[in-house]
Short mmCIF file of C-alpha atoms (C1' of nucleotides) in Angstrom, two decimals:
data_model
loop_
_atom_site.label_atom_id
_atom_site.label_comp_id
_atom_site.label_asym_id
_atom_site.label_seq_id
_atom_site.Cartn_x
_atom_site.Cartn_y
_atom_site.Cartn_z
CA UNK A 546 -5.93 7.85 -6.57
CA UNK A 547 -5.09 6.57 -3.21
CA UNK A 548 -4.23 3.51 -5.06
CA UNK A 549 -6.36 0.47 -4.97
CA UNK A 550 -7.34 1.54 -1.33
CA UNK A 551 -7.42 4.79 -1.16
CA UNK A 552 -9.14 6.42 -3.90
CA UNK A 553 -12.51 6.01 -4.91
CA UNK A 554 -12.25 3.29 -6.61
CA UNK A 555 -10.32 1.32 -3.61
CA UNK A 556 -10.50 -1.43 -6.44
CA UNK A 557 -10.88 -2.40 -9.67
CA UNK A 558 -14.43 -1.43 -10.12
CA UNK A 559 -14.56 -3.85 -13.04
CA UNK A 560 -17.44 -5.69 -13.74
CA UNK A 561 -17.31 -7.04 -11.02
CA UNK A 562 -16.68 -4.05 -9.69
CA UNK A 563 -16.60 -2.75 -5.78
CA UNK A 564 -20.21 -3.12 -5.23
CA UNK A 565 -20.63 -6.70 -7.01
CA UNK A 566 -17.77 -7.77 -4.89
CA UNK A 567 -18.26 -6.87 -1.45
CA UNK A 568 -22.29 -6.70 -1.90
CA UNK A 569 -23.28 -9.71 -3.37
CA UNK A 570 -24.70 -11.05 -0.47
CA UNK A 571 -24.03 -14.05 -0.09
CA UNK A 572 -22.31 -15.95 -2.91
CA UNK A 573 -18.57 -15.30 -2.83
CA UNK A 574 -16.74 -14.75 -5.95
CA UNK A 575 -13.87 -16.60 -4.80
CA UNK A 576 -13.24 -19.41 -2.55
CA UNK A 577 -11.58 -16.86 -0.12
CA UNK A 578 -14.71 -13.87 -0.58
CA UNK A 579 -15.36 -11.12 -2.54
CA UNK A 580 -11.84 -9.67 -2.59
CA UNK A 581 -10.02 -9.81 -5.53
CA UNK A 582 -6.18 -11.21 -5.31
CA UNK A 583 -5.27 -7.24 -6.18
CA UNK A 584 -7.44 -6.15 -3.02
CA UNK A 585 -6.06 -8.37 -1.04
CA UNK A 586 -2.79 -7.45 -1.99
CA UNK A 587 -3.43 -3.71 -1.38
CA UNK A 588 -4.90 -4.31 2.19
CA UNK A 589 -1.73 -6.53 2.90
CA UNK A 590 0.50 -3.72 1.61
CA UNK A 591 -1.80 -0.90 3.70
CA UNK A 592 -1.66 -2.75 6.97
CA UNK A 593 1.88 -2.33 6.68
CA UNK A 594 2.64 1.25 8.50
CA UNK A 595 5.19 1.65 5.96
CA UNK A 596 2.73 0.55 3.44
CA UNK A 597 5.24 -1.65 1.93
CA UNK A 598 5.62 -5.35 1.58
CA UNK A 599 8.48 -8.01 0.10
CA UNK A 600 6.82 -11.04 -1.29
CA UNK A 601 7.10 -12.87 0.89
CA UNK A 602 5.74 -11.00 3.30
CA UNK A 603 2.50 -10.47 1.40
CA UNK A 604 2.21 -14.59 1.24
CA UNK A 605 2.85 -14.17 4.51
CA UNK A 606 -0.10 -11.78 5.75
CA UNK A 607 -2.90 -13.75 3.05
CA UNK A 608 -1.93 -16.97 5.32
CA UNK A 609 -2.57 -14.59 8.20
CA UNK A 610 -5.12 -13.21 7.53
CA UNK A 611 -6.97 -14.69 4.86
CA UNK A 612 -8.89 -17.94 6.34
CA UNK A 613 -8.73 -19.10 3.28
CA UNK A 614 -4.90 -19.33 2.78
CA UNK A 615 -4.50 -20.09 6.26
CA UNK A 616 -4.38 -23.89 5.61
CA UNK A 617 -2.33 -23.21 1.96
CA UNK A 618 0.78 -21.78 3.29
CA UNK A 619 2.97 -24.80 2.62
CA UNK A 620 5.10 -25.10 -0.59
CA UNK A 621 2.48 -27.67 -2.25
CA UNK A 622 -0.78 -26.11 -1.85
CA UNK A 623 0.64 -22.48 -2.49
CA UNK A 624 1.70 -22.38 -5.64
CA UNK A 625 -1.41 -21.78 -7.25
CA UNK A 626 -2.33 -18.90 -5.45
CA UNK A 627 1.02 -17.13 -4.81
CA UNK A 628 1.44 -17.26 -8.53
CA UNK A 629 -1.39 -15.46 -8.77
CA UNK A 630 -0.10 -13.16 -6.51
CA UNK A 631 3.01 -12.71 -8.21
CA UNK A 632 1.06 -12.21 -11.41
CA UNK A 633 -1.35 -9.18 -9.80
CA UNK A 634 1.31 -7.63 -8.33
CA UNK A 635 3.49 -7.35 -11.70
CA UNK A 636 0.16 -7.10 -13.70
CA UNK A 637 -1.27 -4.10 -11.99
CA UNK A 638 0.08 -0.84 -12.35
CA UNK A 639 -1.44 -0.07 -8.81
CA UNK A 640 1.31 -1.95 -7.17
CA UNK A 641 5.21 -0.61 -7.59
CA UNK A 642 7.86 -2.01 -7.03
CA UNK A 643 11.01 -0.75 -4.93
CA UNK A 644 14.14 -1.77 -4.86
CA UNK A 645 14.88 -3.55 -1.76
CA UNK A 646 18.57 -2.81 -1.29
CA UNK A 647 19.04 -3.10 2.62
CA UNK A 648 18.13 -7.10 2.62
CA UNK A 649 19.03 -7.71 -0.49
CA UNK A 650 16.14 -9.80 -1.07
CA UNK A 651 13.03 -9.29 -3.13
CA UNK A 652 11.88 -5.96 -3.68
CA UNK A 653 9.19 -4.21 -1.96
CA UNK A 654 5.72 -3.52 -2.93
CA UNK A 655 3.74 -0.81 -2.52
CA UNK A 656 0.87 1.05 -3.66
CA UNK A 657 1.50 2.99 -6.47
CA UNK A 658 0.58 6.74 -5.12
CA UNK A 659 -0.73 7.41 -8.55
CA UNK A 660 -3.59 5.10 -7.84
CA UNK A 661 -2.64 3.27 -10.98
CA UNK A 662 -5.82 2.40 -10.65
CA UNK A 663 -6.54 -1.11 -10.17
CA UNK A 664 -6.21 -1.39 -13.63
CA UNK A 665 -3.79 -2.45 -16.15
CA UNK A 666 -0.78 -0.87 -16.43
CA UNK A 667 -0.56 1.62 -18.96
CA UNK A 668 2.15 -0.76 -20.86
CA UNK A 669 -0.08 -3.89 -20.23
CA UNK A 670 -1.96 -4.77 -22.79
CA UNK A 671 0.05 -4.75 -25.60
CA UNK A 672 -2.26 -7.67 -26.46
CA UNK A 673 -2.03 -7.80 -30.08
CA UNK A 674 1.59 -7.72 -30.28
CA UNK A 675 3.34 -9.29 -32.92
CA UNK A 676 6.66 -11.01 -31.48
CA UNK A 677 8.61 -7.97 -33.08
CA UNK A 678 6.94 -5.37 -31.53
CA UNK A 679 6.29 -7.23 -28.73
CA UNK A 680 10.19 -7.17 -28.29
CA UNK A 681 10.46 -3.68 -28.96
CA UNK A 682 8.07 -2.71 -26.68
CA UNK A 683 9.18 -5.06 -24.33
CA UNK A 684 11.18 -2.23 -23.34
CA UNK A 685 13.86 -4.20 -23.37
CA UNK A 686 12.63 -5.71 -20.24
CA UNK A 687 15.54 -8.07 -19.27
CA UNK A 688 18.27 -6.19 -20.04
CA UNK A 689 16.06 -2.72 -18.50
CA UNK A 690 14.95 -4.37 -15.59
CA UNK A 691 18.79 -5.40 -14.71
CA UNK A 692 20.27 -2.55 -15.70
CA UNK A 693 17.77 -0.71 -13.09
CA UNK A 694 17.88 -2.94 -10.37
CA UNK A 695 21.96 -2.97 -10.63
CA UNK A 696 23.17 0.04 -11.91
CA UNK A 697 22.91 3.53 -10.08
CA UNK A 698 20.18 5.29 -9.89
CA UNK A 699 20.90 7.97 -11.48
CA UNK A 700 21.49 5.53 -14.90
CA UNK A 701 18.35 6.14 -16.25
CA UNK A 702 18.35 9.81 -14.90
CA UNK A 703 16.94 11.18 -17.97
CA UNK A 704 14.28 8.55 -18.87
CA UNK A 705 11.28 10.45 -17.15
CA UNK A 706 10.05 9.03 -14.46
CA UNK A 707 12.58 6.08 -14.71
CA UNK A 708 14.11 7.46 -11.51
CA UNK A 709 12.38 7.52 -7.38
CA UNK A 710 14.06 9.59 -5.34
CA UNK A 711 15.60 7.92 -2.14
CA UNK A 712 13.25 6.38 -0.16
CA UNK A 713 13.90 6.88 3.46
CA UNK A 714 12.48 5.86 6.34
CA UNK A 715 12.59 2.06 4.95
CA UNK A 716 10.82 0.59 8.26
CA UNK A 717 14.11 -1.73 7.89
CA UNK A 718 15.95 1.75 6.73
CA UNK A 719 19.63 2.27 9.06
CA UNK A 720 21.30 5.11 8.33
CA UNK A 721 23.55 3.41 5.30
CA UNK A 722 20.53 2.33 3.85
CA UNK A 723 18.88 4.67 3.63
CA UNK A 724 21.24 6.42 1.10
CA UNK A 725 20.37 3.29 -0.97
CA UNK A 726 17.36 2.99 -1.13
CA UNK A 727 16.06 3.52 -4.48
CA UNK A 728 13.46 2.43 -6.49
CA UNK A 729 13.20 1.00 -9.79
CA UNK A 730 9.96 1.62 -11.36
CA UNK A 731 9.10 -0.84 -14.01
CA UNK A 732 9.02 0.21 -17.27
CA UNK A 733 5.26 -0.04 -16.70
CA UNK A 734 4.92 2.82 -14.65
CA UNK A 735 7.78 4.29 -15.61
CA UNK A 736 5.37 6.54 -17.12
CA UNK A 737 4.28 8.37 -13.33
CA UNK A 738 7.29 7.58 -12.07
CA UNK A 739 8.21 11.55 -11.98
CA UNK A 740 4.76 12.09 -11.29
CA UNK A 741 5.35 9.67 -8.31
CA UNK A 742 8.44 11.48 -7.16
CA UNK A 743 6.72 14.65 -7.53
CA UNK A 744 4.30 13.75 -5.40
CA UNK A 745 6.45 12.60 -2.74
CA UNK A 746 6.72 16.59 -2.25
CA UNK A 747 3.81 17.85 0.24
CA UNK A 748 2.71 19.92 -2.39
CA UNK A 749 2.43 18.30 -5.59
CA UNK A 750 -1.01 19.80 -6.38
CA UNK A 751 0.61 20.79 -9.93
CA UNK A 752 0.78 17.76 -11.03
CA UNK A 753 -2.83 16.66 -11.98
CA UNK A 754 -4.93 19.35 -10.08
CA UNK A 755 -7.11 16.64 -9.20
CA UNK A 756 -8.17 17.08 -5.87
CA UNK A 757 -7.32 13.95 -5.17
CA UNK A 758 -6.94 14.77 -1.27
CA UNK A 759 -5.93 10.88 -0.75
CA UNK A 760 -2.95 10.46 -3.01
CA UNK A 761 -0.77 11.46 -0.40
CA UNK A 762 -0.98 9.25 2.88
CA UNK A 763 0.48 6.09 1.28
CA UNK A 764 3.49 7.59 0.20
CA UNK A 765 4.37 10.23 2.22
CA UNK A 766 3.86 8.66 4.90
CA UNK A 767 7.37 6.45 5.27
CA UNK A 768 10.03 9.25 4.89
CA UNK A 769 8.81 9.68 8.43
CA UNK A 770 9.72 6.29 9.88
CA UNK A 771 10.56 7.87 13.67
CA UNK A 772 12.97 5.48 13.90
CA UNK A 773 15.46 7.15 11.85
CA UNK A 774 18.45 8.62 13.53
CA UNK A 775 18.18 12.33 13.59
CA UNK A 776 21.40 12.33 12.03
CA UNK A 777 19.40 11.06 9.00
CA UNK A 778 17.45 13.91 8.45
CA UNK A 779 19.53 15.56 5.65
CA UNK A 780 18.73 12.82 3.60
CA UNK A 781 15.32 13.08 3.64
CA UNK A 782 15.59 16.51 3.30
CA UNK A 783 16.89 15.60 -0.08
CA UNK A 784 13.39 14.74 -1.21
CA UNK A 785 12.18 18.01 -2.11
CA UNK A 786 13.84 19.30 0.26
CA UNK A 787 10.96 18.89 1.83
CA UNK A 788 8.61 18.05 4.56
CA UNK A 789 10.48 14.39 5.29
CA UNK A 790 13.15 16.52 7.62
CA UNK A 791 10.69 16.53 10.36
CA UNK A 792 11.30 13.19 11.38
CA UNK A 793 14.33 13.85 13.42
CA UNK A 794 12.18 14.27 15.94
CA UNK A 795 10.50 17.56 17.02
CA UNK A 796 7.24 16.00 15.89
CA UNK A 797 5.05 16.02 18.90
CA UNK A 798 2.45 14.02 18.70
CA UNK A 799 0.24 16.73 17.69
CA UNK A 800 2.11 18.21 15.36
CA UNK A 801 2.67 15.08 13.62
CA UNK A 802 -1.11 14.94 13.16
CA UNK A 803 -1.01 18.29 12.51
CA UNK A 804 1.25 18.13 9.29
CA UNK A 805 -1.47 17.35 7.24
CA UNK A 806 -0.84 14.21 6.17
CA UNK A 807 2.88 15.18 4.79
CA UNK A 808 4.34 13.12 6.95
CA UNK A 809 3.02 10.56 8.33
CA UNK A 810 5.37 8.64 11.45
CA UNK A 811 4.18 5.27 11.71
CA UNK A 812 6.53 4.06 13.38
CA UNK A 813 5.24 4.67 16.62
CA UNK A 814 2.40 2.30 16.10
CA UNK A 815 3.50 0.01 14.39
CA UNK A 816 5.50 -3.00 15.52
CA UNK A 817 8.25 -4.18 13.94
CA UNK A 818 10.52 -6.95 14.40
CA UNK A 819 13.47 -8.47 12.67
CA UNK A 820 13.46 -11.49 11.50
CA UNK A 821 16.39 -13.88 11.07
CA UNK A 822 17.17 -12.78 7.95
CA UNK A 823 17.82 -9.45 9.52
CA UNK A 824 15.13 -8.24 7.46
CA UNK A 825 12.74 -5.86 9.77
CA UNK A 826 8.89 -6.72 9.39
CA UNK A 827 6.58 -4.20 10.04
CA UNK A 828 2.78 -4.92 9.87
CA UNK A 829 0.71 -3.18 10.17
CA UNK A 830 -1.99 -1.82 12.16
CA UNK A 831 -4.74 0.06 10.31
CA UNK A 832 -6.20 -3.05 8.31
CA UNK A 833 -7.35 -2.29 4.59
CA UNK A 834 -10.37 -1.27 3.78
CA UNK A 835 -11.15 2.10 1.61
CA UNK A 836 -12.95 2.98 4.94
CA UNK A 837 -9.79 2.51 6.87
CA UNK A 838 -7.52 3.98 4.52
CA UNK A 839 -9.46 6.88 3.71
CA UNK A 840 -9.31 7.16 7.79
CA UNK A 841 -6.23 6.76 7.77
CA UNK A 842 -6.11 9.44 5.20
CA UNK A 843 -7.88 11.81 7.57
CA UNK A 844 -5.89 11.49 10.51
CA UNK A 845 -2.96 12.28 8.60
CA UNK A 846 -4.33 15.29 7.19
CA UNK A 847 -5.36 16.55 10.19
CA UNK A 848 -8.17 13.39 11.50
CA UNK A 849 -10.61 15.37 9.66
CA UNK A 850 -13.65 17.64 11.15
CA UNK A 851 -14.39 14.96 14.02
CA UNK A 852 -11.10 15.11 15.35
CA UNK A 853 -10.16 18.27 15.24
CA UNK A 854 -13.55 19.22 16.65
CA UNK A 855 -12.46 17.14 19.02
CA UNK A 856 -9.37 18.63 19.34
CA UNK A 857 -10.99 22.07 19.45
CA UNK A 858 -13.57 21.41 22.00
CA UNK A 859 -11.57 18.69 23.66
CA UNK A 860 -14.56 17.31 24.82
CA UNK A 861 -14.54 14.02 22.82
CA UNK A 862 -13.86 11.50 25.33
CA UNK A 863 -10.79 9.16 25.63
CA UNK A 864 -11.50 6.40 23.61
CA UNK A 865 -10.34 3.77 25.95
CA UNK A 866 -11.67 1.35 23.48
CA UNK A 867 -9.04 2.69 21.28
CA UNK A 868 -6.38 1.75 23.72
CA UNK A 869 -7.34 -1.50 23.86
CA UNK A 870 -6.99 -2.09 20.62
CA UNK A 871 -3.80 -0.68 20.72
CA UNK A 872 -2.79 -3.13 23.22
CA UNK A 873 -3.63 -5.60 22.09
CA UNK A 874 -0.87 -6.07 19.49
CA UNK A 875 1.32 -7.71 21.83
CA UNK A 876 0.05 -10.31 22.31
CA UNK A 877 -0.05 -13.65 20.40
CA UNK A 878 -3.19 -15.00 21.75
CA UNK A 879 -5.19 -12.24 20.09
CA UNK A 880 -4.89 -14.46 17.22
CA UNK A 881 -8.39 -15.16 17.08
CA UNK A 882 -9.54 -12.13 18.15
CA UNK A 883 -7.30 -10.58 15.46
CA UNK A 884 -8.94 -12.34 12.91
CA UNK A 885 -12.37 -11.75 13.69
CA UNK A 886 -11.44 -8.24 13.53
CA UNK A 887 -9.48 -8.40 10.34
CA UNK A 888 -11.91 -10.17 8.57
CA UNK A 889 -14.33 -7.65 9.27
CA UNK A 890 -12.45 -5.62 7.48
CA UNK A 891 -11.48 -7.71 4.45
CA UNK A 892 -14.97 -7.38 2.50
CA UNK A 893 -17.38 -8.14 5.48
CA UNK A 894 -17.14 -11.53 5.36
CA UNK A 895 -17.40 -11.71 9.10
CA UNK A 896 -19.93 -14.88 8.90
CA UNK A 897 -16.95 -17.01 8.15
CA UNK A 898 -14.28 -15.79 10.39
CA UNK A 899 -16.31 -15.33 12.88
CA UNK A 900 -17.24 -18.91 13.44
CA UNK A 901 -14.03 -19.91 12.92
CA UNK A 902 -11.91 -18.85 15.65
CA UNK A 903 -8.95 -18.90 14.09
CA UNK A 904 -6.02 -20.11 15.84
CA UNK A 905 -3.47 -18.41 13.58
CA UNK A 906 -1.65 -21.33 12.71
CA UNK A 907 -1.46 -24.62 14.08
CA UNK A 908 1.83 -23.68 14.58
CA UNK A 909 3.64 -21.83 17.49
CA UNK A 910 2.70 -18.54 17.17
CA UNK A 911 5.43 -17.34 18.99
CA UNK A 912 7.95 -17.65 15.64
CA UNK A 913 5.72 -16.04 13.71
CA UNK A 914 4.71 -13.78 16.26
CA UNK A 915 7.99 -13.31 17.40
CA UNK A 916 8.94 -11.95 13.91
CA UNK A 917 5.96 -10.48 12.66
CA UNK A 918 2.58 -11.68 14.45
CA UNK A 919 2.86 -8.07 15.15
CA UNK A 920 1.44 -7.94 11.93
CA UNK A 921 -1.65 -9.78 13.19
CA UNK A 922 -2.16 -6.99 15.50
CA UNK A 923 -4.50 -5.79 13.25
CA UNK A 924 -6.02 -3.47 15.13
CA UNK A 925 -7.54 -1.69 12.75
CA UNK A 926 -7.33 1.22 14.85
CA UNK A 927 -3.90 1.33 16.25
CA UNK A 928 -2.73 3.80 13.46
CA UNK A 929 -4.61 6.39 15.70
CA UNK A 930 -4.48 5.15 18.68
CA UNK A 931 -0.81 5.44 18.99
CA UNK A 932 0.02 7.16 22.10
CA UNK A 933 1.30 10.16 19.59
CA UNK A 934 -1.61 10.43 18.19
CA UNK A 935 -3.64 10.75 21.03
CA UNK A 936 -4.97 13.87 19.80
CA UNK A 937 -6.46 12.04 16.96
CA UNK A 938 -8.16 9.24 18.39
CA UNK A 939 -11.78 10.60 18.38
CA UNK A 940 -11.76 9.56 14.78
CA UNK A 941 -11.85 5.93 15.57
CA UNK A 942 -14.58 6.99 17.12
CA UNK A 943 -16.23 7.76 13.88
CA UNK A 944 -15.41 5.98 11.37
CA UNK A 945 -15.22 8.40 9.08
CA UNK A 946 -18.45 8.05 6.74
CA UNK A 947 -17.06 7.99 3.28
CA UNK A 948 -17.27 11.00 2.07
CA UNK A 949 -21.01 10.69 -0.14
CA UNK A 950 -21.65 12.89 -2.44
CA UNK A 951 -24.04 14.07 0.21
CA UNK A 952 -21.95 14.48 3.11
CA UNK A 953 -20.08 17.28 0.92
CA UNK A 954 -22.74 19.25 0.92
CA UNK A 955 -22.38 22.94 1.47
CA UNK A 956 -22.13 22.94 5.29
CA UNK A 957 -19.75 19.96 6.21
CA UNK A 958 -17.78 21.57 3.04
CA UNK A 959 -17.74 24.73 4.70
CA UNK A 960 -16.33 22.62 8.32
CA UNK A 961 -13.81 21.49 6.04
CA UNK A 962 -12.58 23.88 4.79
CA UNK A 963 -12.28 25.34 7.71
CA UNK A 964 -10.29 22.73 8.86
CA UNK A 965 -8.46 22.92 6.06
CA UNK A 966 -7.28 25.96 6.52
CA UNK A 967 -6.34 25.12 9.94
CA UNK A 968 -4.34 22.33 8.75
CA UNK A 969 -2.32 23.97 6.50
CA UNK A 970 -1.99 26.81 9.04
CA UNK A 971 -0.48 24.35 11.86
CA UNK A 972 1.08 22.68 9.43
CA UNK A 973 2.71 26.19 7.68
CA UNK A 974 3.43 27.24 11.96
CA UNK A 975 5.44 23.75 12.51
CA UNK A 976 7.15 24.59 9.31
CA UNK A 977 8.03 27.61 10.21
CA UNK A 978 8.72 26.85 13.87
CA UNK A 979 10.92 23.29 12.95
CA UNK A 980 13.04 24.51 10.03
CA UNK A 981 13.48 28.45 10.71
CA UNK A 982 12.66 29.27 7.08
CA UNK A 983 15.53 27.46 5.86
CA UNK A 984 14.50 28.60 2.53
CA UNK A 985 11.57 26.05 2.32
CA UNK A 986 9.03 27.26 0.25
CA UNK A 987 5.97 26.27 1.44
CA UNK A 988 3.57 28.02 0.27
CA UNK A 989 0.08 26.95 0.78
CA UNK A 990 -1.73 30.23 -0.77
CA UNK A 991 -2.55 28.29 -3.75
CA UNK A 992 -4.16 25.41 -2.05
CA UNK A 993 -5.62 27.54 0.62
CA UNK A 994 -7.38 30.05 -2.32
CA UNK A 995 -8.31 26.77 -4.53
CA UNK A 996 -9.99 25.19 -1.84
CA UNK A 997 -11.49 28.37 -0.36
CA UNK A 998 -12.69 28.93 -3.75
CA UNK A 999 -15.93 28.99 -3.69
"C1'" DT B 1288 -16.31 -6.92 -23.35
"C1'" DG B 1289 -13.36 -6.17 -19.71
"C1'" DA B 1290 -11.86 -7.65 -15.16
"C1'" DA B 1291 -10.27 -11.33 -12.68
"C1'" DT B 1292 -8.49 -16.01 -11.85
"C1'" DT B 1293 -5.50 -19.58 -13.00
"C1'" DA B 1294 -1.83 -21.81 -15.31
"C1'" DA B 1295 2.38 -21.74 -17.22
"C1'" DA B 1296 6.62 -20.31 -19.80
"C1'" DC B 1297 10.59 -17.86 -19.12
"C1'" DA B 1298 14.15 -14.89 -17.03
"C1'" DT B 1299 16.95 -13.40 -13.20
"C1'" DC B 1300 19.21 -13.76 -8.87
"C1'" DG C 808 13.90 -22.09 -5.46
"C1'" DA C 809 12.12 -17.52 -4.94
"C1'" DT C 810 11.01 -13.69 -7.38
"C1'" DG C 811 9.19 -11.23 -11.47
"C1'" DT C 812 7.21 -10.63 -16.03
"C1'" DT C 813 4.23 -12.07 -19.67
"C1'" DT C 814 1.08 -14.58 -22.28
"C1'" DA C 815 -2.94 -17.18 -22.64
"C1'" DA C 816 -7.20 -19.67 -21.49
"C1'" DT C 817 -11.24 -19.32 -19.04
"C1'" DT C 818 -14.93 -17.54 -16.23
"C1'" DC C 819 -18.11 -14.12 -14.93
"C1'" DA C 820 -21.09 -10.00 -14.68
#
DNA sequence: TGAATTAAACATC
DNA sequence: GATGTTTAATTCA
């Protein structure tokens, strides 16, 4: 769940698994640390407040980001390595593709909400094919795969799964693109693609029961992109017909918190820029990391006990460290800075970064930072500490402790729940208060009785 | 043995 | 040429 990040397994526990990886004191399993090229990718794709990235862009934050690729950016020493991109992104079923229709450029990559696990895709591995199966099952790739990206939509309506509802709130999305933007699941995943769509509903707990409490952030999240026009909000209400009609704007900063995790605006944090091609970048701000994710997970739904203890007692104080950090975007010079930070992030592998002030790029920063250095901004903690979510902030504050097996125990279980309850409460009051009834069903009995279930 | 890296063939735009 | 998909060889835990 929660994709690579997100979920539990935030990675490919393979051999090599999460603990090898980032634990192995020491030795590195790759030139650039413990992070696998799939990790990588998923922390690229995360930072993004729309947690979505075009190629490109991903090559673009591993220069960034990763001291290792810093110096392999260039056409000749790149090709190794962006293959190998290339290759995890198409060979994991983690990663989904969307169709990219507003620049008409490469498609954009995202974390598949099903987790897909870090693993294979379901259709990988048809190892031992024989060239005829191997063509059948193929799923007539080529001809698929154009037929998808070209045709409507609605071609393969019937295919299960073939089909993603519109996708709005494209950090790049204007109103007439919005209406286009589609997605064209690989055959691969075709398989959760309804799932996928299903869960782009606030309430998809049908679909698997899992609790899997972090499926939601990364995909709910972008409907909400603040920057769309009010006059969009009918078409995100077509998803569902649910929560994504908030955007227009009531959201208060509170609220938006308060919706649980249903819709997350990012927007407000994040900083995006255009770029010549008219393409808009938007990097992000909470850097990777399960720990970051799952905290990012938190303050959607709510920032968790801490916050809304905060909230409740309102005595947690003002981080004014957050703020910093949330300043500190602007500006190019926090290149170094940035990294230090970032690398912290990406697998504790601070010793190198942090003796290598990184001056992000020989070259001018300006360029890049005039189209995306925002990216850099790294600051792992902007996602909260944008001014709208204020109210959220304590939990930068406390980084929320993974969630052990311990911590659940019976008492901080009970504190959730609790807050639980209140989030679906606020979130069923905003509901009710933003769309008058309007025949929106939410009904949050189930989830509240399940959870309260002893 | 499976996950991951790397290389490369091949297709599409 | 960039982007994507696949296959395959190889390494590693």
């Amino acid at each position: 769940a929660g994709g690579a990040a997100a979920a539990g397994p935030g990675r490919a526990e393979g051999p090599r698994g999460p603990g090898a990886a980032a634990r192995k004191g020491g030795s590195r399993r790759n030139a650039w640390g413990n992070q696998s090229y799939a990790e990588l990718i998923s922390q690229a794709i995360e930072s993004a407040p729309e947690k979505r990235l075009t190629l490109a862009q991903i090559y673009e934050w591993m220069v960034r980001f990763v001291p290792y690729f810093k110096d392999k950016g260039d056409s000749n020493s790149s090709a190794g390595w962006k293959n190998s991109i290339r290759h995890n992104l198409s060979l994991h079923s983690k990663f989904i593709k969307v169709h990219n229709e507003a620049t008409g450029k490469s498609s954009w990559w995202m974390l598949n909400p099903e987790g897909g696990k870090s693993g294979k895709a379901p259709r990988r591995r048809a190892a031992s094919m024989d060239n005829s199966s191997k063509l059948a099952k193929v799923r007539g790739k080529a001809s698929k795969k154009k037929a998808s990206l070209q045709a409507a939509p609605e071609a393969t309506a019937d295919s299960p799964g073939s089909q993603f509802p519109k996708w709005p709130g494209s950090p790049s999305s204007r109103n007439n693109e919005d209406s286009d933007v589609w997605t064209s699941f690989r055959p691969r995943t075709s398989s959760n693609a309804s799932t996928i769509s299903a869960r782009l509903s606030p309430i998809m707990p049908e679909q698997d029961d899992l609790p899997d409490e972090k499926l939601l952030p990364s995909l709910v999240y972008s409907s909400a992109s603040s920057n769309v026009p009010p006059t969009v909000t009918e078409e995100l209400e077509l998803i569902d017909g649910l929560n994504l009609m908030s955007p227009s704007s009531s959201m208060l900063p509170t609220q938006q918190s308060a919706s649980g995790g249903l819709v997350q605006r990012d927007s407000s944090f994040s900083l995006r820029t255009q770029n010549s091609a008219g393409q808009t970048s938007t990097f992000g701000t909470s850097l990777f990391n399960p720990v970051d994710i799952s905290l990012q997970s938190s303050v959607n739904r709510f920032s968790g006990p801490q916050t809304l203890e905060a909230l409740l007692t309102s005595s947690s104080p003002p981080p004014s460290d957050v703020m910093m950090t949330q300043v500190d975007p602007i500006l190019p010079q926090t290149g170094s800075r940035l990294n230090s930070q970032t690398f912290l992030l990406l697998g504790g592998q601070v010793t190198q970064n942090k003796t290598s002030p990184v001056n992000p790029r020989g070259k001018p920063l300006e360029q890049q930072s005039e189209s995306r250095s925002a990216s850099a901004l790294p600051s792992m903690l902007s996602v909260v500490a944008s001014p709208q979510n204020t109210a959220s902030m304590p939990t930068l504050k406390a980084p929320v402790p993974a969630p052990t097996a311990q911590d659940r125990l019976p008492t901080d279980l009970d504190v959730d729940m609790y807050m639980e309850n209140l989030e679906c409460d606020v979130d069923y009051i905003i509901n009710s208060d933003l769309m008058d009834g309007e025949g929106l069903d939410f009904n949050f009995e189930p989830i509240l009785m399940s959870r309260l279930d002893p």
